[in-house]
mmCIF file of C-alpha atoms in Angstrom:
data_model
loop_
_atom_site.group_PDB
_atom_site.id
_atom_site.type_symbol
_atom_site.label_atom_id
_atom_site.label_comp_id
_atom_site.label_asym_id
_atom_site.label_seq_id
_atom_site.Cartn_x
_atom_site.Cartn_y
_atom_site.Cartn_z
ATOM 1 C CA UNK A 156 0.000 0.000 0.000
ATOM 2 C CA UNK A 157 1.205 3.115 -0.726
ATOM 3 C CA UNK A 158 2.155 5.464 2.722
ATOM 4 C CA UNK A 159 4.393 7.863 4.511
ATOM 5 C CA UNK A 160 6.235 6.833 6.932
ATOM 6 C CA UNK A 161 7.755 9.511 9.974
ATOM 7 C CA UNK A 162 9.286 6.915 11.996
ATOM 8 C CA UNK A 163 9.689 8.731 15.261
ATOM 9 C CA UNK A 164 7.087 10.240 17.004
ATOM 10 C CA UNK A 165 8.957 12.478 19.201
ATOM 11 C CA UNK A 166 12.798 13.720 19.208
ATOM 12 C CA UNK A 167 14.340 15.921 21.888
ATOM 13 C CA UNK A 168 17.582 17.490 21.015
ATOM 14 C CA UNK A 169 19.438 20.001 22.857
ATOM 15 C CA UNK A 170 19.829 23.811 21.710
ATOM 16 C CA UNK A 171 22.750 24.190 18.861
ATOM 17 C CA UNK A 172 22.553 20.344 18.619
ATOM 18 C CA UNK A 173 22.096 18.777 15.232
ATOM 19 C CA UNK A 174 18.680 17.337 13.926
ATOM 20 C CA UNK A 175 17.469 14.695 11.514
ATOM 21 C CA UNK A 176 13.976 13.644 10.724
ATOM 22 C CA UNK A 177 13.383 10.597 9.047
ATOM 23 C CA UNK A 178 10.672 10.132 6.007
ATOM 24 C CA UNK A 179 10.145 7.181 4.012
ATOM 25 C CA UNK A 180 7.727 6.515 1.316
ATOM 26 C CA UNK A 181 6.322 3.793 -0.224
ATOM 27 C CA UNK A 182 4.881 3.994 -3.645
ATOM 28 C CA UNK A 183 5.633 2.623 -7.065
ATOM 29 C CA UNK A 184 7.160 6.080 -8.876
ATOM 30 C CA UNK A 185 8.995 8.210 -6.568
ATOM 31 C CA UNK A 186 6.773 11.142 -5.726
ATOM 32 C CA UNK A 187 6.707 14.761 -5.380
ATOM 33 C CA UNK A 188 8.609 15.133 -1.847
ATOM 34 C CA UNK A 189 7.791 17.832 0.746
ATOM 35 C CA UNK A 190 8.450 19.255 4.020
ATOM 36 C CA UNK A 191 5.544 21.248 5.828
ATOM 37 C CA UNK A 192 6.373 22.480 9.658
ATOM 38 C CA UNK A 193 3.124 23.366 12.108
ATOM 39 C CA UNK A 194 3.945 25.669 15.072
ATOM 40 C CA UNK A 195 1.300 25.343 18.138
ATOM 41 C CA UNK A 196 -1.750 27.011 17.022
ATOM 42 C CA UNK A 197 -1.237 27.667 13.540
ATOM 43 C CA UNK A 198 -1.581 26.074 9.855
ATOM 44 C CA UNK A 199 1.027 24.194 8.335
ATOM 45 C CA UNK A 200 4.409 26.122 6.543
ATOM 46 C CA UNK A 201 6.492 24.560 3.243
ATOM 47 C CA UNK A 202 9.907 24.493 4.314
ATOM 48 C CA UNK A 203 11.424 22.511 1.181
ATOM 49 C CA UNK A 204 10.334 20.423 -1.787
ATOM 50 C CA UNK A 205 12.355 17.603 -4.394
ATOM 51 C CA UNK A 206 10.485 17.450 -7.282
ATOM 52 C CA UNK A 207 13.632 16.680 -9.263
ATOM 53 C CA UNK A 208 17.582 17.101 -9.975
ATOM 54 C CA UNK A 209 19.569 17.794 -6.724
ATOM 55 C CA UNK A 210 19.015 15.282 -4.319
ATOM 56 C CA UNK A 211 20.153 18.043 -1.815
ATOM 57 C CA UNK A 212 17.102 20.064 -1.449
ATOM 58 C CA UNK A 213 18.022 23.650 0.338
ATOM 59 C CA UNK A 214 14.910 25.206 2.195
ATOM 60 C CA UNK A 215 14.066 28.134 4.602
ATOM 61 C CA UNK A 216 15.228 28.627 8.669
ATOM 62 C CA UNK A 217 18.427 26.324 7.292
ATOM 63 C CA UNK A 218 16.475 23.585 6.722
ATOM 64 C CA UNK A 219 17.792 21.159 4.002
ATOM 65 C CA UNK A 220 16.957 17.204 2.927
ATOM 66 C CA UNK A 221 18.214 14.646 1.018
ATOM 67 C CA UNK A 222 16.559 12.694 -1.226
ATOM 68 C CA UNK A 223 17.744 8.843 -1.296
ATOM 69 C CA UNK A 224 16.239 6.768 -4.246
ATOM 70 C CA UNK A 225 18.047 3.342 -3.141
ATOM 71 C CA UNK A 226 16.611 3.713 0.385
ATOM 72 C CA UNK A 227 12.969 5.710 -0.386
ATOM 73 C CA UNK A 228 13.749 8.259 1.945
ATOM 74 C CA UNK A 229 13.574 12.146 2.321
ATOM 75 C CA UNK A 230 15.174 13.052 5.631
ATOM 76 C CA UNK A 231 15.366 16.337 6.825
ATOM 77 C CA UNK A 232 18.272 17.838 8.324
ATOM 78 C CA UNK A 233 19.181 21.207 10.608
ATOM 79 C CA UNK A 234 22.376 21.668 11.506
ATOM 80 C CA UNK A 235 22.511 23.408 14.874
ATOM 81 C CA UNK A 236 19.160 23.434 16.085
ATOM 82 C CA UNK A 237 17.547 27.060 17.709
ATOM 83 C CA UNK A 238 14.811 26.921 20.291
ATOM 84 C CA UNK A 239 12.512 28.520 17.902
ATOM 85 C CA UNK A 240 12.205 25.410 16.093
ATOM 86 C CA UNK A 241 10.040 23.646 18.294
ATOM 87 C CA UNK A 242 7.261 22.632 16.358
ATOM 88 C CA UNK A 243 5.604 19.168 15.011
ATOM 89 C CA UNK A 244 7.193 18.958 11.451
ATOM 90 C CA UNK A 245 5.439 16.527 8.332
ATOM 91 C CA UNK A 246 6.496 14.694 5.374
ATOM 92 C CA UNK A 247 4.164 15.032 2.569
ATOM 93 C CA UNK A 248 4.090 13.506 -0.965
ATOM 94 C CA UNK A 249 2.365 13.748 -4.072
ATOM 95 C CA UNK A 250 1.990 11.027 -6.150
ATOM 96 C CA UNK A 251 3.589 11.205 -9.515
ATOM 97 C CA UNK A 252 -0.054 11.922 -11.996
ATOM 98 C CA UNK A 253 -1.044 13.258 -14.929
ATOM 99 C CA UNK A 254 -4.255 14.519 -13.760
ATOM 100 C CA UNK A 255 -4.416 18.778 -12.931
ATOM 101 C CA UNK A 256 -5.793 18.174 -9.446
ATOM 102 C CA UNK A 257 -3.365 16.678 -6.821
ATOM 103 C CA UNK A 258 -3.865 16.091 -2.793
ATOM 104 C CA UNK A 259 -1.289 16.070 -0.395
ATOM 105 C CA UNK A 260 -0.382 12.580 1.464
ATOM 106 C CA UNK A 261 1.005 13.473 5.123
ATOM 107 C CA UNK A 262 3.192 11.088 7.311
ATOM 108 C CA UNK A 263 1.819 11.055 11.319
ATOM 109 C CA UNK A 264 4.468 13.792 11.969
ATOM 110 C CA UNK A 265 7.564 13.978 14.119
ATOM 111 C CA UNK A 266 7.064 16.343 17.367
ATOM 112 C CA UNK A 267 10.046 18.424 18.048
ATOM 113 C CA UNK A 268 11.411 20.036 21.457
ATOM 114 C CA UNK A 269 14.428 22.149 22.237
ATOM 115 C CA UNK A 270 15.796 21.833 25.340
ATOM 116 C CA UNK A 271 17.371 25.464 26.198
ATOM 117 C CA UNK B 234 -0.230 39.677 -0.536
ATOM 118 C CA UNK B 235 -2.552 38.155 1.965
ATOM 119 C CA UNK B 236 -2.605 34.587 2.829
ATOM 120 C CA UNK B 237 -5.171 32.305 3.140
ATOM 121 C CA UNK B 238 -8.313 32.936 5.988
ATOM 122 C CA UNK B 239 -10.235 31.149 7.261
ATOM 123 C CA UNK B 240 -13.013 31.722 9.621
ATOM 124 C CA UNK B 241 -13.761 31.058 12.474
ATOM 125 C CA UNK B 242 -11.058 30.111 14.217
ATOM 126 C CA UNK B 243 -12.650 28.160 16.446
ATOM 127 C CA UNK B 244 -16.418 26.667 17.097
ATOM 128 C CA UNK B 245 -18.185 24.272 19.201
ATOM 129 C CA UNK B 246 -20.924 22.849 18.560
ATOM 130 C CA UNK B 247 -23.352 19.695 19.440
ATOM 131 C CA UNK B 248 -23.465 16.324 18.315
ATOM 132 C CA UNK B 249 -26.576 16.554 15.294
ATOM 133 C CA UNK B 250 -25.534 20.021 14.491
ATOM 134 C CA UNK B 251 -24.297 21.432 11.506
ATOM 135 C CA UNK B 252 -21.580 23.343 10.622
ATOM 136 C CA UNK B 253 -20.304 25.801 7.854
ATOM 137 C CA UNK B 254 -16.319 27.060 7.627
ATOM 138 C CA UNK B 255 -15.255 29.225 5.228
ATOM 139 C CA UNK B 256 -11.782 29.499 3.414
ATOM 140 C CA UNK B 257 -10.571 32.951 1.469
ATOM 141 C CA UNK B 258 -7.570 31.337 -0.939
ATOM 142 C CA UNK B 259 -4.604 33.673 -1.786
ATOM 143 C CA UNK B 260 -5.667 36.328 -4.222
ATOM 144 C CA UNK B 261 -5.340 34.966 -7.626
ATOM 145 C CA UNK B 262 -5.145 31.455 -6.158
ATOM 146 C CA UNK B 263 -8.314 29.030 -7.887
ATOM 147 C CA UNK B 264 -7.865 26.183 -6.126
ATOM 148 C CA UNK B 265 -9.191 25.285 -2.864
ATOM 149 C CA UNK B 266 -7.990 21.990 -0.619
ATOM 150 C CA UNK B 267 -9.769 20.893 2.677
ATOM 151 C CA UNK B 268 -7.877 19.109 5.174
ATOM 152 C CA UNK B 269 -8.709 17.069 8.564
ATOM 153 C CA UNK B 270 -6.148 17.117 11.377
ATOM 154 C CA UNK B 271 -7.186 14.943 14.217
ATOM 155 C CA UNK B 272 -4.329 13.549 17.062
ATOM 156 C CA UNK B 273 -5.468 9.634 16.282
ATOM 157 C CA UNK B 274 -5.695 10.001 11.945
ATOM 158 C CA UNK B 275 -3.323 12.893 11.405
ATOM 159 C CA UNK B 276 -3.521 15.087 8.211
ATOM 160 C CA UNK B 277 -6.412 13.514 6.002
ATOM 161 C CA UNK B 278 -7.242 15.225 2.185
ATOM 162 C CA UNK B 279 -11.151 16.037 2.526
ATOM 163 C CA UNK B 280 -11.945 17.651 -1.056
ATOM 164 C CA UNK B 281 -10.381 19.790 -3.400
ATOM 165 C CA UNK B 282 -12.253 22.666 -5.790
ATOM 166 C CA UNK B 283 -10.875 24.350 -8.675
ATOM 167 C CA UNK B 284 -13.015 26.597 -10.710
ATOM 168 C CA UNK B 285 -16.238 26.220 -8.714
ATOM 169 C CA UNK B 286 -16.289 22.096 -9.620
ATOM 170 C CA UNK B 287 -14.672 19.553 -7.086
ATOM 171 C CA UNK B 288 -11.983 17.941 -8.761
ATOM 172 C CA UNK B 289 -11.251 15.523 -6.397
ATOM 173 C CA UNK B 290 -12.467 14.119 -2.930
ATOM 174 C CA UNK B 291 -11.230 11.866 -0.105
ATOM 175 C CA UNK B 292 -12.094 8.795 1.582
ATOM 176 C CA UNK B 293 -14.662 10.869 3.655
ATOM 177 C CA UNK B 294 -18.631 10.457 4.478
ATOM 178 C CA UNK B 295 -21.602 12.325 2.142
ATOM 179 C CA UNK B 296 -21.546 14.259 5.488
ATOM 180 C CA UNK B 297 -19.196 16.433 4.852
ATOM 181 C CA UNK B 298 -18.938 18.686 1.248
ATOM 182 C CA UNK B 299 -18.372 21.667 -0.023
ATOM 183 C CA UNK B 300 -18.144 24.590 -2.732
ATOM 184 C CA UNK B 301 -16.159 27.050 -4.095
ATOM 185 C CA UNK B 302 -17.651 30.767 -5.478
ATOM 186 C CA UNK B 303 -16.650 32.406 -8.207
ATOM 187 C CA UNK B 304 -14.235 34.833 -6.538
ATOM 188 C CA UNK B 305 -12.344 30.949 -5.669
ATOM 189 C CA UNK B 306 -13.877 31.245 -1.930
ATOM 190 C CA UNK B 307 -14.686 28.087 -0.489
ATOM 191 C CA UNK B 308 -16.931 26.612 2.028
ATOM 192 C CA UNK B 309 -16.856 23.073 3.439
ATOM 193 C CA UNK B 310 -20.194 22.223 5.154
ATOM 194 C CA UNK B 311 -20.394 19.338 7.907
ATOM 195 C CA UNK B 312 -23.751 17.923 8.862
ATOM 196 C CA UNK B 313 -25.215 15.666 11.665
ATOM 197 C CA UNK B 314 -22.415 16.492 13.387
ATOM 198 C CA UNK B 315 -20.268 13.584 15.431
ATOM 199 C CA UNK B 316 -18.037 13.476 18.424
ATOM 200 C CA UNK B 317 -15.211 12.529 16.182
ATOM 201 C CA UNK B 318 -15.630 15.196 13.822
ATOM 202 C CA UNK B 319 -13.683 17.188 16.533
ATOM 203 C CA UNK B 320 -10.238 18.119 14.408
ATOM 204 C CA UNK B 321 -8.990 20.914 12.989
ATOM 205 C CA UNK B 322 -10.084 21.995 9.490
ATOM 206 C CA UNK B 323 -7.302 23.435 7.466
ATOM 207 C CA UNK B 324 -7.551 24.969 3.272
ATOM 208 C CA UNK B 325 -5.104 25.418 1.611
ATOM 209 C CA UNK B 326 -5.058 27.027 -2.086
ATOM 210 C CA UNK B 327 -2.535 26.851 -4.873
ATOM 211 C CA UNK B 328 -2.517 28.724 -8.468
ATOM 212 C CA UNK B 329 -3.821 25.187 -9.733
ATOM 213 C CA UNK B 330 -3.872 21.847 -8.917
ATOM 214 C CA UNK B 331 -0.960 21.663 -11.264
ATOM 215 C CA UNK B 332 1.320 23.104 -13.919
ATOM 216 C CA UNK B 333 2.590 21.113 -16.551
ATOM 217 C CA UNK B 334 1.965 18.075 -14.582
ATOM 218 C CA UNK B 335 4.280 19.825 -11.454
ATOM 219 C CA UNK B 336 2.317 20.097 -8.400
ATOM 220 C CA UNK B 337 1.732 23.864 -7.379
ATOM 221 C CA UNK B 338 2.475 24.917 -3.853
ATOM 222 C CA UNK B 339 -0.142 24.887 -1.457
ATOM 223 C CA UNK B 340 -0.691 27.257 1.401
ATOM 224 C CA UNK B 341 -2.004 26.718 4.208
ATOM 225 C CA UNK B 342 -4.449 28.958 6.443
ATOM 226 C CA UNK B 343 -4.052 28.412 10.046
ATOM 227 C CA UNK B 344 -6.931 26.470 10.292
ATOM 228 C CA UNK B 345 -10.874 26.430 12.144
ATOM 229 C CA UNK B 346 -10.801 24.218 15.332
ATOM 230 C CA UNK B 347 -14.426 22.236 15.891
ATOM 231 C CA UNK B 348 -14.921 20.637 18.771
ATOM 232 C CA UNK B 349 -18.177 18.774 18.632
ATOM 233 C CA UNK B 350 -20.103 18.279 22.189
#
């Protein structure tokens, strides 16, 4: 069945610590890849997409991913981490179609806290 | 340029009742996308709308539907309202569903919370 897989539910780091949240995908074609962060309270926020090319993907607040073919993954990746980045953060795809209307497939999320 | 509304923000209402939210895209956006964010299902696709026609539609009851005007506002319209309709209800529009077969962004407004009593 096709799916999106955050594995962790929960990840603590520490203030200037590095970060790396998991996404894996199953489907047939690789999709459209994206990463959408929610802050308490409010709607969700693109920080990247891979829709092709560089399997580096640069994004906004220094975000980046990596796109990984052999492996079906799309991890996301911070490297010093900043209190303000506490926030539940979701992988989303998009299944490869040739139709004009598309939806948005979300993993469970991966809750984030910064410890000061 | 002013990003997606919606309103209200938040509503309770009764178990049998019926509900209306309402979703202002970006200007110049035309299509509409309805999404359910519950703790136990996560993010689930409701329905999308693109020039006043829905174009495509989740795994969800005849319940819940919805519209889009001319001006590409939308309204998604829950009735008999249950205890697990509780969630938050979050749009999101995009230029189109798609250009040249490349998925437009979507943008998300910061959502209406129901909780249903």
């Amino acid at each position: 069945a096709q799916s999106v897989t955050q594995p962790d539910i929960h990840i603590t780091v520490s203030e200037g610590a590095s970060l790396e949240l998991r996404c894996n995908y199953s489907y047939g074609a690789t999709p459209y890849l994206f990463w959408y962060v929610q802050s308490p309270g409010q709607g969700l926020q693109l920080l990247l997409k891979y829709f092709s090319g560089d399997t580096l993907v640069q994004g906004i607040k220094g975000f980046e991913a990596e796109f990984k073919r052999s492996q079906s993954s799309f991890n996301l990746r911070k490297p010093s981490v900043h209190w303000s980045d506490a926030a539940e953060y979701f992988c989303a795809v998009v299944p490869l179609s040739g139709a004009g209307s598309y939806q948005l497939t979300f993993g469970k999320g991966t809750k984030l806290s910064v410890i000061p | 340029k002013a990003g997606v509304t919606q309103t209200p923000r938040y509503l309770i209402k009764t178990r049998g009742q019926q509900v209306t939210l309402s979703c202002s895209p970006i200007s110049g956006h035309r299509s509409v996308s309805w999404y359910q964010q519950t703790p136990g299902q996560g993010l689930q696709f409701l329905f999308e709308y693109f020039s006043e026609t829905q174009r495509n539609k989740g795994n969800f009851p005849g319940r819940f539907s919805g519209r889009q005007f001319s001006n590409s506002r939308s309204e998604m319209n829950v009735s008999t309202l249950e205890l697990g309709d509780s969630a938050l209800y979050l749009c999101a529009s995009s230029l189109e569903g798609s250009g040249g077969g490349v998925p437009n962004i979507q943008y998300f407004g910061a959502g209406t919370r129901l909780s249903v009593l």
